[in-house]
Amino acid sequence: MKQVYLDYSATTPVKDEVVKEMLPYFTEAYGNPSSIYSIGVNAKAGLDLARQRVADLINADAKEITFTSCGTEADNWVLEGVADKLKDKGNHIITTKIEHHAILHTCEYLEKHGFEVTYLDVDKEGFVTPEALEAAIRDNTILVSIMMVNNEIGTVQPIKELAAVARAKGIFFHTDAVQGLGNVPIDVKDLGVDFLSMSAHKIYGPKGVGALFARKGTRLSNFIHGGAQESKKRAGTENSAGIVGFGKAAELAREGLENHIVHSSVLRDALWQKIEANIPDVHFNGPRDRRHPGNLNVSFDYIEGEAILLMLDAYGISVSTGSACSSKSLAPSHVLDAIGVPITRMNGTVRFTVGDFTTPEDIDYVVDALTKVVTRLRELSPVTGQEGW
């Protein structure tokens, strides 16, 4: 059976070049990077190169990059670290209603510990305006955290303009760029952000490794206490092989960014055009422009997205009903709710994300299978009144 993977926003396959570069760090350069003998020094050299490669991808200084276990850890570190450092200055944080749960749940945690959080509304395409942000700022605001690219509907926020609002008020600005890294150009110097979260497994690197950009001059409380790893900022023996893989994936992402954007956006647009031409009563969610190049979020009337997902899986097709991080939850999407999608339509939503290994033939195969699946499910749907459950 043909296998077609269209869930690149959930995770990506690790590229061969990345695996090849990682392998020696399991069998040859396996030393502890903190050791001063040659095997440890060789491992440390791999980390240093990876740090520079990740920095180059976002136009940062290597000293501004600290490796973490994942993007979620980086998000937690910023929110909790700023809150701890600046609690005597203020207790107000600003974010949006469509953030990843790594941000939302951390904000909920901080609210239980005396902090106040403003959750900004978004428009029907998921955008936050600089004016809305400025209006929400208070004298006790210490941090603004707004994601760069939404993981469900692909909205690319005007981060440069939003960060400028915070900077003018002397407030730290963080962006969760996990979905943006390798999918949109990122220049932290141009954007003016203070903190930026990243993850390797979204850019054809390994799982279990992420990174935090913290601009020179910013200070966070340590998230993990112990040894002196990562310039005494994040204790724990480094995941050498994973970090090396992240570095190689970052290098490939930087070199191939333009081709990746063109390839993904062309196939994404073709997928939507063919869905729209072959299946009635479908709805495009999110913006047509300023969007993740591979993201397509579609609602299908009268049927359940989870049923579509399971039936497509029988054809060897992998998609998502929303964020893969919360796909086991039966709760409606907070992102679709925030942009005003009716709950009946939310339940019939599927997220398709194409990537570097997607082909035009894959798109044709998916549309053919999807047409059959949707037709069959609507025949069974009590809403359409054709058969009942």
CSV table of C-alpha atoms in Angstrom, one decimal:
chain,number,residue,atom,x,y,z
A,1,MET,CA,0.0,0.0,0.0
A,2,LYS,CA,1.2,3.5,-0.9
A,3,GLN,CA,2.3,5.6,2.1
A,4,VAL,CA,1.8,9.4,2.0
A,5,TYR,CA,2.8,11.5,5.0
A,6,LEU,CA,1.0,14.8,5.2
A,7,ASP,CA,1.6,15.8,8.8
A,8,TYR,CA,4.9,17.6,8.6
A,9,SER,CA,3.8,20.2,11.2
A,10,ALA,CA,3.5,17.3,13.8
A,11,THR,CA,7.0,16.1,13.0
A,12,THR,CA,9.3,15.5,10.1
A,13,PRO,CA,11.4,12.5,9.0
A,14,VAL,CA,15.0,12.8,9.8
A,15,LYS,CA,17.0,13.5,6.6
A,16,ASP,CA,19.8,11.0,5.6
A,17,GLU,CA,22.4,13.7,5.8
A,18,VAL,CA,21.4,14.4,9.4
A,19,VAL,CA,21.5,10.7,10.5
A,20,LYS,CA,24.9,10.3,8.8
A,21,GLU,CA,26.3,13.2,10.8
A,22,MET,CA,24.8,12.0,14.1
A,23,LEU,CA,26.1,8.4,13.9
A,24,PRO,CA,29.7,8.9,15.0
A,25,TYR,CA,28.5,10.6,18.2
A,26,PHE,CA,27.0,7.3,19.3
A,27,THR,CA,30.0,5.1,18.5
A,28,GLU,CA,33.2,7.3,18.2
A,29,ALA,CA,32.8,10.8,19.6
A,30,TYR,CA,30.7,9.5,22.4
A,31,GLY,CA,32.6,11.2,25.2
A,32,ASN,CA,31.0,13.6,27.7
A,33,PRO,CA,31.4,17.1,26.2
A,34,SER,CA,32.4,18.4,29.6
A,35,SER,CA,35.5,16.1,29.7
A,36,ILE,CA,38.9,17.5,28.8
A,37,TYR,CA,40.4,14.3,27.2
A,38,SER,CA,40.2,13.9,23.4
A,39,ILE,CA,37.0,11.9,23.1
A,40,GLY,CA,35.2,14.6,25.2
A,41,VAL,CA,36.9,17.4,23.3
A,42,ASN,CA,35.7,15.9,20.0
A,43,ALA,CA,32.1,15.8,21.3
A,44,LYS,CA,32.4,19.4,22.5
A,45,ALA,CA,33.6,20.4,19.0
A,46,GLY,CA,30.4,18.8,17.5
A,47,LEU,CA,28.3,20.9,19.9
A,48,ASP,CA,30.1,24.1,19.1
A,49,LEU,CA,29.6,23.5,15.3
A,50,ALA,CA,25.9,22.7,15.8
A,51,ARG,CA,25.5,25.9,17.9
A,52,GLN,CA,27.0,28.0,15.2
A,53,ARG,CA,24.8,26.3,12.5
A,54,VAL,CA,21.6,27.0,14.5
A,55,ALA,CA,22.7,30.5,15.1
A,56,ASP,CA,23.4,31.0,11.4
A,57,LEU,CA,19.8,29.9,10.6
A,58,ILE,CA,18.3,32.8,12.5
A,59,ASN,CA,21.2,35.3,12.2
A,60,ALA,CA,22.2,35.1,15.8
A,61,ASP,CA,25.5,34.9,17.7
A,62,ALA,CA,26.4,31.4,18.7
A,63,LYS,CA,26.7,32.5,22.4
A,64,GLU,CA,23.0,33.5,22.2
A,65,ILE,CA,22.0,29.8,21.6
A,66,THR,CA,21.3,27.4,24.5
A,67,PHE,CA,20.3,23.9,23.7
A,68,THR,CA,17.2,22.4,25.4
A,69,SER,CA,15.3,19.1,25.2
A,70,CYS,CA,12.5,20.5,23.0
A,71,GLY,CA,10.6,23.7,22.1
A,72,THR,CA,8.2,23.2,25.0
A,73,GLU,CA,11.1,23.4,27.4
A,74,ALA,CA,12.4,26.6,25.8
A,75,ASP,CA,8.9,28.1,26.1
A,76,ASN,CA,8.6,27.1,29.7
A,77,TRP,CA,12.0,28.5,30.5
A,78,VAL,CA,11.3,31.9,29.1
A,79,LEU,CA,7.9,32.4,30.7
A,80,GLU,CA,9.0,31.1,34.1
A,81,GLY,CA,12.4,32.6,33.9
A,82,VAL,CA,11.3,36.1,33.1
A,83,ALA,CA,8.5,35.8,35.7
A,84,ASP,CA,11.0,34.9,38.4
A,85,LYS,CA,13.6,37.5,37.4
A,86,LEU,CA,11.1,40.4,37.1
A,87,LYS,CA,8.5,39.5,39.7
A,88,ASP,CA,9.5,42.5,41.8
A,89,LYS,CA,9.0,44.8,38.8
A,90,GLY,CA,5.6,43.5,37.6
A,91,ASN,CA,3.3,40.4,37.3
A,92,HIS,CA,1.6,41.0,34.0
A,93,ILE,CA,2.2,38.8,30.9
A,94,ILE,CA,0.6,39.2,27.4
A,95,THR,CA,0.0,36.4,25.0
A,96,THR,CA,-2.7,35.3,22.5
A,97,LYS,CA,-5.7,33.0,22.5
A,98,ILE,CA,-4.1,30.8,19.7
A,99,GLU,CA,-0.8,29.9,21.2
A,100,HIS,CA,0.5,26.4,21.5
A,101,HIS,CA,-0.4,24.7,24.8
A,102,ALA,CA,3.3,25.0,25.8
A,103,ILE,CA,2.6,28.7,26.3
A,104,LEU,CA,-1.1,28.6,27.4
A,105,HIS,CA,-0.6,25.9,30.0
A,106,THR,CA,2.5,27.7,31.4
A,107,CYS,CA,0.6,30.9,31.6
A,108,GLU,CA,-2.2,29.0,33.5
A,109,TYR,CA,0.5,27.8,35.9
A,110,LEU,CA,1.8,31.3,36.4
A,111,GLU,CA,-1.7,32.6,37.0
A,112,LYS,CA,-2.0,30.2,39.9
A,113,HIS,CA,1.2,31.7,41.4
A,114,GLY,CA,0.1,35.4,41.4
A,115,PHE,CA,0.7,36.5,37.8
A,116,GLU,CA,-1.9,38.1,35.6
A,117,VAL,CA,-2.2,37.1,31.9
A,118,THR,CA,-3.9,38.9,29.1
A,119,TYR,CA,-4.9,36.7,26.2
A,120,LEU,CA,-5.2,38.8,23.0
A,121,ASP,CA,-8.0,38.2,20.6
A,122,VAL,CA,-7.2,37.5,16.9
A,123,ASP,CA,-9.1,38.3,13.7
A,124,LYS,CA,-10.8,35.7,11.5
A,125,GLU,CA,-7.5,34.7,9.9
A,126,GLY,CA,-5.6,34.5,13.2
A,127,PHE,CA,-3.7,37.7,13.2
A,128,VAL,CA,-2.9,40.0,16.1
A,129,THR,CA,-2.5,43.7,15.5
A,130,PRO,CA,0.2,45.9,17.0
A,131,GLU,CA,-2.6,48.3,18.1
A,132,ALA,CA,-4.3,45.5,20.1
A,133,LEU,CA,-1.0,44.6,21.8
A,134,GLU,CA,-0.2,48.3,22.6
A,135,ALA,CA,-3.6,48.7,24.2
A,136,ALA,CA,-3.1,45.7,26.4
A,137,ILE,CA,0.2,46.8,27.9
A,138,ARG,CA,0.2,48.0,31.5
A,139,ASP,CA,2.7,49.6,33.8
A,140,ASN,CA,3.3,46.1,35.3
A,141,THR,CA,3.7,44.2,32.0
A,142,ILE,CA,7.0,42.3,32.0
A,143,LEU,CA,6.7,40.0,29.0
A,144,VAL,CA,4.9,39.5,25.7
A,145,SER,CA,4.9,36.1,24.1
A,146,ILE,CA,3.4,35.7,20.6
A,147,MET,CA,4.0,32.7,18.4
A,148,MET,CA,5.6,33.3,15.0
A,149,VAL,CA,3.6,30.7,13.0
A,150,ASN,CA,0.4,29.0,14.2
A,151,ASN,CA,0.6,25.3,14.3
A,152,GLU,CA,-3.0,24.7,13.3
A,153,ILE,CA,-3.9,27.3,10.7
A,154,GLY,CA,-0.5,28.5,9.7
A,155,THR,CA,-0.9,32.2,10.3
A,156,VAL,CA,2.5,34.0,10.2
A,157,GLN,CA,2.3,36.9,12.7
A,158,PRO,CA,3.8,40.3,12.1
A,159,ILE,CA,6.5,39.6,14.7
A,160,LYS,CA,8.7,42.5,13.8
A,161,GLU,CA,5.9,45.1,14.3
A,162,LEU,CA,4.7,43.4,17.5
A,163,ALA,CA,8.2,43.2,19.0
A,164,ALA,CA,8.7,46.9,18.2
A,165,VAL,CA,5.7,47.8,20.3
A,166,ALA,CA,7.1,45.9,23.3
A,167,ARG,CA,10.6,47.2,22.8
A,168,ALA,CA,9.3,50.8,22.8
A,169,LYS,CA,7.8,50.2,26.2
A,170,GLY,CA,11.0,48.4,27.5
A,171,ILE,CA,9.2,45.0,27.7
A,172,PHE,CA,10.7,41.7,26.8
A,173,PHE,CA,9.3,40.0,23.7
A,174,HIS,CA,9.4,36.2,23.1
A,175,THR,CA,8.2,34.3,20.1
A,176,ASP,CA,7.6,30.5,19.8
A,177,ALA,CA,9.2,29.9,16.4
A,178,VAL,CA,8.9,26.1,16.4
A,179,GLN,CA,6.6,26.1,13.4
A,180,GLY,CA,8.4,29.0,11.8
A,181,LEU,CA,12.0,27.6,11.8
A,182,GLY,CA,12.9,26.3,8.4
A,183,ASN,CA,9.6,27.5,6.9
A,184,VAL,CA,9.9,31.2,6.9
A,185,PRO,CA,13.0,33.5,6.9
A,186,ILE,CA,14.1,34.4,10.4
A,187,ASP,CA,16.5,37.1,11.3
A,188,VAL,CA,16.5,37.9,15.0
A,189,LYS,CA,18.4,41.1,14.6
A,190,ASP,CA,15.8,42.4,12.1
A,191,LEU,CA,12.9,41.1,14.1
A,192,GLY,CA,14.1,42.6,17.4
A,193,VAL,CA,12.9,39.8,19.6
A,194,ASP,CA,14.6,39.1,22.9
A,195,PHE,CA,13.8,35.3,23.1
A,196,LEU,CA,12.9,32.7,20.5
A,197,SER,CA,12.1,29.0,20.9
A,198,MET,CA,13.1,26.3,18.4
A,199,SER,CA,12.8,22.5,17.9
A,200,ALA,CA,14.9,20.1,15.8
A,201,HIS,CA,12.2,17.6,14.8
A,202,LYS,CA,10.2,20.2,12.9
A,203,ILE,CA,13.1,20.8,10.4
A,204,TYR,CA,14.1,17.2,9.5
A,205,GLY,CA,16.2,16.7,12.6
A,206,PRO,CA,15.9,14.3,15.6
A,207,LYS,CA,13.3,14.5,18.4
A,208,GLY,CA,14.4,15.3,21.9
A,209,VAL,CA,16.4,18.4,21.2
A,210,GLY,CA,15.5,22.1,20.9
A,211,ALA,CA,17.1,25.5,21.5
A,212,LEU,CA,16.5,28.9,23.0
A,213,PHE,CA,17.8,32.1,21.6
A,214,ALA,CA,18.3,34.7,24.3
A,215,ARG,CA,19.6,38.1,23.1
A,216,LYS,CA,22.8,39.3,24.7
A,217,GLY,CA,22.1,41.2,27.8
A,218,THR,CA,18.9,39.3,28.7
A,219,ARG,CA,19.0,37.2,31.9
A,220,LEU,CA,16.8,34.2,32.8
A,221,SER,CA,16.6,32.2,36.0
A,222,ASN,CA,18.0,28.7,35.4
A,223,PHE,CA,15.3,26.2,34.5
A,224,ILE,CA,17.4,23.2,35.4
A,225,HIS,CA,19.9,23.3,38.3
A,226,GLY,CA,23.0,21.1,38.6
A,227,GLY,CA,26.2,21.2,36.6
A,228,ALA,CA,27.8,23.9,34.6
A,229,GLN,CA,26.7,22.7,31.1
A,230,GLU,CA,25.5,25.2,28.5
A,231,SER,CA,27.5,28.1,30.0
A,232,LYS,CA,26.0,27.4,33.4
A,233,LYS,CA,22.5,28.2,32.0
A,234,ARG,CA,21.0,24.7,31.6
A,235,ALA,CA,22.4,21.8,33.7
A,236,GLY,CA,22.6,18.2,32.5
A,237,THR,CA,24.8,16.3,30.2
A,238,GLU,CA,24.1,17.4,26.6
A,239,ASN,CA,22.4,15.2,24.1
A,240,SER,CA,25.5,15.3,21.8
A,241,ALA,CA,24.2,13.2,18.9
A,242,GLY,CA,20.8,15.0,18.9
A,243,ILE,CA,22.4,18.5,19.1
A,244,VAL,CA,24.8,17.6,16.2
A,245,GLY,CA,21.7,16.4,14.2
A,246,PHE,CA,20.0,19.7,15.0
A,247,GLY,CA,23.0,21.6,13.7
A,248,LYS,CA,23.1,19.7,10.4
A,249,ALA,CA,19.3,20.0,10.0
A,250,ALA,CA,19.7,23.8,10.6
A,251,GLU,CA,22.4,24.0,8.0
A,252,LEU,CA,20.3,22.1,5.4
A,253,ALA,CA,17.3,24.3,6.3
A,254,ARG,CA,19.3,27.5,5.7
A,255,GLU,CA,20.7,26.3,2.4
A,256,GLY,CA,17.4,25.0,1.1
A,257,LEU,CA,14.9,27.5,2.5
A,258,GLU,CA,13.9,29.2,-0.7
A,259,ASN,CA,13.4,25.9,-2.6
A,260,HIS,CA,11.5,24.5,0.4
A,261,ILE,CA,9.1,27.4,0.5
A,262,VAL,CA,8.4,27.2,-3.2
A,263,HIS,CA,8.1,23.4,-3.3
A,264,SER,CA,5.7,23.3,-0.2
A,265,SER,CA,3.5,26.2,-1.2
A,266,VAL,CA,3.0,24.9,-4.8
A,267,LEU,CA,1.9,21.5,-3.5
A,268,ARG,CA,-0.2,22.9,-0.8
A,269,ASP,CA,-2.0,25.2,-3.2
A,270,ALA,CA,-2.5,22.3,-5.6
A,271,LEU,CA,-4.0,20.2,-2.8
A,272,TRP,CA,-6.5,22.9,-1.9
A,273,GLN,CA,-7.5,23.5,-5.6
A,274,LYS,CA,-8.1,19.8,-6.1
A,275,ILE,CA,-10.0,19.4,-2.9
A,276,GLU,CA,-12.2,22.4,-3.7
A,277,ALA,CA,-12.8,21.1,-7.3
A,278,ASN,CA,-13.7,17.6,-6.2
A,279,ILE,CA,-15.5,17.9,-2.9
A,280,PRO,CA,-18.4,20.2,-2.1
A,281,ASP,CA,-19.1,22.0,1.2
A,282,VAL,CA,-15.5,22.5,2.2
A,283,HIS,CA,-14.0,25.5,4.0
A,284,PHE,CA,-10.4,27.0,4.0
A,285,ASN,CA,-9.3,28.1,7.5
A,286,GLY,CA,-6.8,30.8,8.1
A,287,PRO,CA,-5.2,33.3,5.8
A,288,ARG,CA,-4.5,32.8,2.1
A,289,ASP,CA,-1.3,34.8,2.3
A,290,ARG,CA,1.2,35.2,5.1
A,291,ARG,CA,0.8,31.6,5.8
A,292,HIS,CA,3.1,28.6,6.6
A,293,PRO,CA,4.1,27.3,3.1
A,294,GLY,CA,3.0,23.7,3.7
A,295,ASN,CA,-0.1,24.2,5.9
A,296,LEU,CA,-3.6,23.6,4.7
A,297,ASN,CA,-6.5,23.5,7.3
A,298,VAL,CA,-9.8,22.5,5.8
A,299,SER,CA,-13.3,21.9,7.4
A,300,PHE,CA,-15.6,19.4,5.8
A,301,ASP,CA,-19.3,19.9,6.5
A,302,TYR,CA,-21.5,17.2,8.0
A,303,ILE,CA,-18.7,14.7,9.1
A,304,GLU,CA,-16.1,14.2,11.8
A,305,GLY,CA,-12.5,15.0,11.2
A,306,GLU,CA,-11.4,12.1,13.3
A,307,ALA,CA,-13.3,9.7,11.1
A,308,ILE,CA,-11.7,11.2,8.0
A,309,LEU,CA,-8.2,10.8,9.7
A,310,LEU,CA,-8.9,7.1,10.5
A,311,MET,CA,-10.3,6.2,7.1
A,312,LEU,CA,-7.4,8.0,5.3
A,313,ASP,CA,-5.0,6.0,7.5
A,314,ALA,CA,-6.5,2.9,5.9
A,315,TYR,CA,-5.2,4.3,2.6
A,316,GLY,CA,-1.8,4.8,4.1
A,317,ILE,CA,-2.3,8.6,4.4
A,318,SER,CA,-1.2,10.4,7.6
A,319,VAL,CA,-2.9,13.7,8.4
A,320,SER,CA,-4.0,15.5,11.6
A,321,THR,CA,-7.3,16.8,13.0
A,322,GLY,CA,-5.3,19.8,14.5
A,323,SER,CA,-2.3,20.1,16.6
A,324,ALA,CA,-0.7,16.6,17.0
A,325,CYS,CA,0.4,17.6,20.5
A,326,SER,CA,-3.3,17.6,21.5
A,327,SER,CA,-4.8,15.1,19.0
A,328,LYS,CA,-5.9,12.7,21.8
A,329,SER,CA,-8.0,15.4,23.3
A,330,LEU,CA,-11.8,15.5,22.5
A,331,ALA,CA,-12.0,19.2,23.2
A,332,PRO,CA,-12.7,21.6,20.2
A,333,SER,CA,-9.7,23.4,18.8
A,334,HIS,CA,-9.0,26.6,20.8
A,335,VAL,CA,-7.5,28.1,17.6
A,336,LEU,CA,-10.5,27.5,15.4
A,337,ASP,CA,-12.8,28.8,18.2
A,338,ALA,CA,-10.7,32.0,18.5
A,339,ILE,CA,-11.1,32.7,14.7
A,340,GLY,CA,-14.8,32.2,14.9
A,341,VAL,CA,-15.3,28.8,13.2
A,342,PRO,CA,-18.6,27.3,14.3
A,343,ILE,CA,-18.3,24.2,16.5
A,344,THR,CA,-20.1,22.0,14.0
A,345,ARG,CA,-17.5,22.9,11.4
A,346,MET,CA,-14.6,22.6,13.9
A,347,ASN,CA,-15.4,18.9,14.4
A,348,GLY,CA,-15.0,18.3,10.7
A,349,THR,CA,-11.6,19.9,10.4
A,350,VAL,CA,-8.4,18.3,9.1
A,351,ARG,CA,-4.9,19.7,8.9
A,352,PHE,CA,-2.7,18.7,6.0
A,353,THR,CA,0.9,19.7,6.0
A,354,VAL,CA,3.2,19.0,3.0
A,355,GLY,CA,7.0,18.9,3.1
A,356,ASP,CA,10.2,18.2,1.3
A,357,PHE,CA,9.4,14.6,0.5
A,358,THR,CA,5.8,15.3,-0.8
A,359,THR,CA,5.3,14.8,-4.5
A,360,PRO,CA,2.6,15.8,-7.0
A,361,GLU,CA,1.7,12.1,-7.3
A,362,ASP,CA,1.1,12.1,-3.5
A,363,ILE,CA,-1.3,15.0,-3.9
A,364,ASP,CA,-3.3,13.2,-6.6
A,365,TYR,CA,-3.4,10.0,-4.5
A,366,VAL,CA,-4.6,11.9,-1.4
A,367,VAL,CA,-7.3,13.8,-3.2
A,368,ASP,CA,-8.6,10.6,-4.8
A,369,ALA,CA,-8.7,8.8,-1.4
A,370,LEU,CA,-10.1,11.9,0.4
A,371,THR,CA,-13.0,12.2,-2.1
A,372,LYS,CA,-14.0,8.6,-1.6
A,373,VAL,CA,-13.7,8.9,2.2
A,374,VAL,CA,-15.7,12.1,2.4
A,375,THR,CA,-18.4,10.8,0.1
A,376,ARG,CA,-18.8,7.6,2.1
A,377,LEU,CA,-18.9,9.4,5.5
A,378,ARG,CA,-21.5,11.8,4.2
A,379,GLU,CA,-23.6,8.9,3.0
A,380,LEU,CA,-23.5,7.6,6.6
A,381,SER,CA,-24.0,11.0,8.3
A,382,PRO,CA,-27.3,11.6,10.1
A,383,VAL,CA,-26.9,15.3,9.3
A,384,THR,CA,-27.2,14.7,5.5
A,385,GLY,CA,-30.1,12.4,6.3
A,386,GLN,CA,-29.1,9.7,3.8
A,387,GLU,CA,-28.5,6.7,6.1
A,388,GLY,CA,-28.0,7.6,9.7
A,389,TRP,CA,-25.3,6.2,12.0
